[in-house]
Amino acid sequence: MVKYAKVDPNTAAATVLLTLKSTLDARQLQRVPHLLLKTGVITTPVDAAAMVVRQ
């Protein structure tokens, strides 16, 4: 980060980088459409599990 993004060393030391998972958990994903429905952004419920392809 310091070298390429020109972030100062103290800020870079305090930064936590994301860790990405190689699998999806439909239960965790379901929070997003649930909140969108609850806040009125969408009007029809969405089932996140129906969009996750099982391997």
PDB file of N, CA and C in Angstrom:
ATOM      1  N   MET A   1       0.811  -1.192   0.000  1.00  0.00           N
ATOM      2  CA  MET A   1       0.000   0.000   0.000  1.00  0.00           C
ATOM      3  C   MET A   1       0.856   1.258   0.000  1.00  0.00           C
ATOM      4  N   VAL A   2       1.901   1.217   0.770  1.00  0.00           N
ATOM      5  CA  VAL A   2       2.757   2.394   0.875  1.00  0.00           C
ATOM      6  C   VAL A   2       3.408   2.688  -0.476  1.00  0.00           C
ATOM      7  N   LYS A   3       3.915   1.654  -1.104  1.00  0.00           N
ATOM      8  CA  LYS A   3       4.642   1.845  -2.351  1.00  0.00           C
ATOM      9  C   LYS A   3       3.723   2.214  -3.519  1.00  0.00           C
ATOM     10  N   TYR A   4       2.645   1.460  -3.708  1.00  0.00           N
ATOM     11  CA  TYR A   4       1.814   1.629  -4.904  1.00  0.00           C
ATOM     12  C   TYR A   4       0.661   2.614  -4.735  1.00  0.00           C
ATOM     13  N   ALA A   5       0.054   2.660  -3.553  1.00  0.00           N
ATOM     14  CA  ALA A   5      -1.089   3.554  -3.340  1.00  0.00           C
ATOM     15  C   ALA A   5      -0.681   4.863  -2.674  1.00  0.00           C
ATOM     16  N   LYS A   6       0.598   4.968  -2.338  1.00  0.00           N
ATOM     17  CA  LYS A   6       1.127   6.190  -1.728  1.00  0.00           C
ATOM     18  C   LYS A   6       0.446   6.511  -0.396  1.00  0.00           C
ATOM     19  N   VAL A   7       0.102   5.452   0.350  1.00  0.00           N
ATOM     20  CA  VAL A   7      -0.487   5.621   1.678  1.00  0.00           C
ATOM     21  C   VAL A   7       0.661   5.739   2.675  1.00  0.00           C
ATOM     22  N   ASP A   8       0.534   6.664   3.624  1.00  0.00           N
ATOM     23  CA  ASP A   8       1.633   6.822   4.568  1.00  0.00           C
ATOM     24  C   ASP A   8       1.753   5.569   5.447  1.00  0.00           C
ATOM     25  N   PRO A   9       2.952   5.250   5.925  1.00  0.00           N
ATOM     26  CA  PRO A   9       3.192   4.004   6.668  1.00  0.00           C
ATOM     27  C   PRO A   9       2.312   3.816   7.899  1.00  0.00           C
ATOM     28  N   ASN A  10       2.019   4.873   8.631  1.00  0.00           N
ATOM     29  CA  ASN A  10       1.183   4.744   9.834  1.00  0.00           C
ATOM     30  C   ASN A  10      -0.252   4.350   9.479  1.00  0.00           C
ATOM     31  N   THR A  11      -0.783   4.950   8.433  1.00  0.00           N
ATOM     32  CA  THR A  11      -2.136   4.595   7.991  1.00  0.00           C
ATOM     33  C   THR A  11      -2.161   3.169   7.462  1.00  0.00           C
ATOM     34  N   ALA A  12      -1.164   2.791   6.684  1.00  0.00           N
ATOM     35  CA  ALA A  12      -1.090   1.437   6.142  1.00  0.00           C
ATOM     36  C   ALA A  12      -1.012   0.405   7.256  1.00  0.00           C
ATOM     37  N   ALA A  13      -0.284   0.700   8.318  1.00  0.00           N
ATOM     38  CA  ALA A  13      -0.158  -0.232   9.434  1.00  0.00           C
ATOM     39  C   ALA A  13      -1.480  -0.429  10.172  1.00  0.00           C
ATOM     40  N   ALA A  14      -2.351   0.576  10.144  1.00  0.00           N
ATOM     41  CA  ALA A  14      -3.632   0.500  10.838  1.00  0.00           C
ATOM     42  C   ALA A  14      -4.743  -0.071   9.968  1.00  0.00           C
ATOM     43  N   THR A  15      -4.439  -0.348   8.711  1.00  0.00           N
ATOM     44  CA  THR A  15      -5.446  -0.815   7.771  1.00  0.00           C
ATOM     45  C   THR A  15      -5.553  -2.328   7.793  1.00  0.00           C
ATOM     46  N   VAL A  16      -6.791  -2.825   7.767  1.00  0.00           N
ATOM     47  CA  VAL A  16      -7.035  -4.264   7.684  1.00  0.00           C
ATOM     48  C   VAL A  16      -7.546  -4.553   6.279  1.00  0.00           C
ATOM     49  N   LEU A  17      -6.857  -5.419   5.564  1.00  0.00           N
ATOM     50  CA  LEU A  17      -7.275  -5.770   4.206  1.00  0.00           C
ATOM     51  C   LEU A  17      -8.353  -6.847   4.244  1.00  0.00           C
ATOM     52  N   LEU A  18      -9.196  -6.861   3.232  1.00  0.00           N
ATOM     53  CA  LEU A  18     -10.265  -7.853   3.142  1.00  0.00           C
ATOM     54  C   LEU A  18      -9.711  -9.250   2.914  1.00  0.00           C
ATOM     55  N   THR A  19     -10.397 -10.229   3.478  1.00  0.00           N
ATOM     56  CA  THR A  19     -10.097 -11.627   3.214  1.00  0.00           C
ATOM     57  C   THR A  19     -11.308 -12.200   2.487  1.00  0.00           C
ATOM     58  N   LEU A  20     -11.109 -12.677   1.286  1.00  0.00           N
ATOM     59  CA  LEU A  20     -12.210 -13.205   0.496  1.00  0.00           C
ATOM     60  C   LEU A  20     -12.297 -14.716   0.644  1.00  0.00           C
ATOM     61  N   LYS A  21     -13.511 -15.212   0.729  1.00  0.00           N
ATOM     62  CA  LYS A  21     -13.730 -16.650   0.857  1.00  0.00           C
ATOM     63  C   LYS A  21     -13.916 -17.262  -0.521  1.00  0.00           C
ATOM     64  N   SER A  22     -13.625 -18.537  -0.622  1.00  0.00           N
ATOM     65  CA  SER A  22     -13.776 -19.226  -1.903  1.00  0.00           C
ATOM     66  C   SER A  22     -15.157 -19.881  -2.031  1.00  0.00           C
ATOM     67  N   THR A  23     -15.972 -19.801  -0.990  1.00  0.00           N
ATOM     68  CA  THR A  23     -17.325 -20.359  -1.031  1.00  0.00           C
ATOM     69  C   THR A  23     -18.322 -19.285  -0.615  1.00  0.00           C
ATOM     70  N   LEU A  24     -19.552 -19.462  -1.009  1.00  0.00           N
ATOM     71  CA  LEU A  24     -20.618 -18.524  -0.651  1.00  0.00           C
ATOM     72  C   LEU A  24     -21.526 -19.149   0.397  1.00  0.00           C
ATOM     73  N   ASP A  25     -21.982 -18.353   1.311  1.00  0.00           N
ATOM     74  CA  ASP A  25     -22.944 -18.783   2.311  1.00  0.00           C
ATOM     75  C   ASP A  25     -24.232 -18.008   2.046  1.00  0.00           C
ATOM     76  N   ALA A  26     -25.238 -18.709   1.547  1.00  0.00           N
ATOM     77  CA  ALA A  26     -26.496 -18.055   1.181  1.00  0.00           C
ATOM     78  C   ALA A  26     -27.132 -17.350   2.373  1.00  0.00           C
ATOM     79  N   ARG A  27     -26.926 -17.880   3.567  1.00  0.00           N
ATOM     80  CA  ARG A  27     -27.510 -17.241   4.755  1.00  0.00           C
ATOM     81  C   ARG A  27     -26.912 -15.857   4.976  1.00  0.00           C
ATOM     82  N   GLN A  28     -25.597 -15.740   4.776  1.00  0.00           N
ATOM     83  CA  GLN A  28     -24.971 -14.427   4.927  1.00  0.00           C
ATOM     84  C   GLN A  28     -25.388 -13.491   3.802  1.00  0.00           C
ATOM     85  N   LEU A  29     -25.486 -14.009   2.588  1.00  0.00           N
ATOM     86  CA  LEU A  29     -25.912 -13.187   1.452  1.00  0.00           C
ATOM     87  C   LEU A  29     -27.341 -12.694   1.613  1.00  0.00           C
ATOM     88  N   GLN A  30     -28.175 -13.488   2.264  1.00  0.00           N
ATOM     89  CA  GLN A  30     -29.592 -13.158   2.402  1.00  0.00           C
ATOM     90  C   GLN A  30     -29.800 -11.856   3.165  1.00  0.00           C
ATOM     91  N   ARG A  31     -28.838 -11.453   3.954  1.00  0.00           N
ATOM     92  CA  ARG A  31     -28.978 -10.198   4.707  1.00  0.00           C
ATOM     93  C   ARG A  31     -29.170  -9.004   3.772  1.00  0.00           C
ATOM     94  N   VAL A  32     -28.499  -9.026   2.617  1.00  0.00           N
ATOM     95  CA  VAL A  32     -28.573  -7.885   1.701  1.00  0.00           C
ATOM     96  C   VAL A  32     -29.980  -7.729   1.119  1.00  0.00           C
ATOM     97  N   PRO A  33     -30.544  -8.761   0.449  1.00  0.00           N
ATOM     98  CA  PRO A  33     -31.904  -8.560  -0.067  1.00  0.00           C
ATOM     99  C   PRO A  33     -32.929  -8.325   1.044  1.00  0.00           C
ATOM    100  N   HIS A  34     -32.687  -8.898   2.225  1.00  0.00           N
ATOM    101  CA  HIS A  34     -33.603  -8.659   3.340  1.00  0.00           C
ATOM    102  C   HIS A  34     -33.602  -7.175   3.726  1.00  0.00           C
ATOM    103  N   LEU A  35     -32.411  -6.581   3.818  1.00  0.00           N
ATOM    104  CA  LEU A  35     -32.332  -5.155   4.155  1.00  0.00           C
ATOM    105  C   LEU A  35     -32.884  -4.270   3.046  1.00  0.00           C
ATOM    106  N   LEU A  36     -32.657  -4.672   1.790  1.00  0.00           N
ATOM    107  CA  LEU A  36     -33.216  -3.905   0.665  1.00  0.00           C
ATOM    108  C   LEU A  36     -34.737  -3.915   0.710  1.00  0.00           C
ATOM    109  N   LEU A  37     -35.313  -5.063   1.038  1.00  0.00           N
ATOM    110  CA  LEU A  37     -36.768  -5.178   1.152  1.00  0.00           C
ATOM    111  C   LEU A  37     -37.277  -4.367   2.339  1.00  0.00           C
ATOM    112  N   LYS A  38     -36.587  -4.498   3.457  1.00  0.00           N
ATOM    113  CA  LYS A  38     -36.994  -3.799   4.684  1.00  0.00           C
ATOM    114  C   LYS A  38     -36.953  -2.283   4.525  1.00  0.00           C
ATOM    115  N   THR A  39     -36.003  -1.777   3.758  1.00  0.00           N
ATOM    116  CA  THR A  39     -35.875  -0.329   3.585  1.00  0.00           C
ATOM    117  C   THR A  39     -36.641   0.198   2.375  1.00  0.00           C
ATOM    118  N   GLY A  40     -37.313  -0.708   1.642  1.00  0.00           N
ATOM    119  CA  GLY A  40     -38.138  -0.281   0.529  1.00  0.00           C
ATOM    120  C   GLY A  40     -37.409  -0.104  -0.794  1.00  0.00           C
ATOM    121  N   VAL A  41     -36.142  -0.494  -0.857  1.00  0.00           N
ATOM    122  CA  VAL A  41     -35.392  -0.384  -2.109  1.00  0.00           C
ATOM    123  C   VAL A  41     -35.952  -1.363  -3.134  1.00  0.00           C
ATOM    124  N   ILE A  42     -36.334  -2.551  -2.676  1.00  0.00           N
ATOM    125  CA  ILE A  42     -37.019  -3.526  -3.535  1.00  0.00           C
ATOM    126  C   ILE A  42     -38.370  -3.822  -2.907  1.00  0.00           C
ATOM    127  N   THR A  43     -39.311  -4.268  -3.726  1.00  0.00           N
ATOM    128  CA  THR A  43     -40.663  -4.516  -3.220  1.00  0.00           C
ATOM    129  C   THR A  43     -41.036  -5.993  -3.205  1.00  0.00           C
ATOM    130  N   THR A  44     -40.201  -6.822  -3.802  1.00  0.00           N
ATOM    131  CA  THR A  44     -40.461  -8.257  -3.863  1.00  0.00           C
ATOM    132  C   THR A  44     -39.334  -8.997  -3.167  1.00  0.00           C
ATOM    133  N   PRO A  45     -39.658  -9.955  -2.289  1.00  0.00           N
ATOM    134  CA  PRO A  45     -38.597 -10.707  -1.615  1.00  0.00           C
ATOM    135  C   PRO A  45     -37.706 -11.454  -2.615  1.00  0.00           C
ATOM    136  N   VAL A  46     -36.427 -11.536  -2.291  1.00  0.00           N
ATOM    137  CA  VAL A  46     -35.457 -12.238  -3.127  1.00  0.00           C
ATOM    138  C   VAL A  46     -34.837 -13.344  -2.291  1.00  0.00           C
ATOM    139  N   ASP A  47     -34.766 -14.553  -2.868  1.00  0.00           N
ATOM    140  CA  ASP A  47     -34.153 -15.695  -2.189  1.00  0.00           C
ATOM    141  C   ASP A  47     -32.721 -15.841  -2.676  1.00  0.00           C
ATOM    142  N   ALA A  48     -31.754 -15.462  -1.841  1.00  0.00           N
ATOM    143  CA  ALA A  48     -30.345 -15.526  -2.219  1.00  0.00           C
ATOM    144  C   ALA A  48     -29.916 -16.976  -2.486  1.00  0.00           C
ATOM    145  N   ALA A  49     -30.461 -17.919  -1.768  1.00  0.00           N
ATOM    146  CA  ALA A  49     -30.081 -19.323  -1.951  1.00  0.00           C
ATOM    147  C   ALA A  49     -30.394 -19.813  -3.354  1.00  0.00           C
ATOM    148  N   ALA A  50     -31.422 -19.254  -3.976  1.00  0.00           N
ATOM    149  CA  ALA A  50     -31.794 -19.665  -5.336  1.00  0.00           C
ATOM    150  C   ALA A  50     -30.772 -19.184  -6.365  1.00  0.00           C
ATOM    151  N   MET A  51     -29.919 -18.234  -5.993  1.00  0.00           N
ATOM    152  CA  MET A  51     -28.923 -17.704  -6.931  1.00  0.00           C
ATOM    153  C   MET A  51     -27.540 -18.316  -6.754  1.00  0.00           C
ATOM    154  N   VAL A  52     -27.354 -19.093  -5.698  1.00  0.00           N
ATOM    155  CA  VAL A  52     -26.057 -19.698  -5.420  1.00  0.00           C
ATOM    156  C   VAL A  52     -26.008 -21.087  -6.053  1.00  0.00           C
ATOM    157  N   VAL A  53     -25.024 -21.305  -6.884  1.00  0.00           N
ATOM    158  CA  VAL A  53     -24.860 -22.604  -7.537  1.00  0.00           C
ATOM    159  C   VAL A  53     -24.097 -23.524  -6.598  1.00  0.00           C
ATOM    160  N   ARG A  54     -24.669 -24.655  -6.300  1.00  0.00           N
ATOM    161  CA  ARG A  54     -24.007 -25.638  -5.429  1.00  0.00           C
ATOM    162  C   ARG A  54     -22.992 -26.427  -6.234  1.00  0.00           C
ATOM    163  N   GLN A  55     -21.844 -26.682  -5.635  1.00  0.00           N
ATOM    164  CA  GLN A  55     -20.802 -27.439  -6.320  1.00  0.00           C
ATOM    165  C   GLN A  55     -20.699 -28.839  -5.795  1.00  0.00           C
TER     166      GLN A  55
END
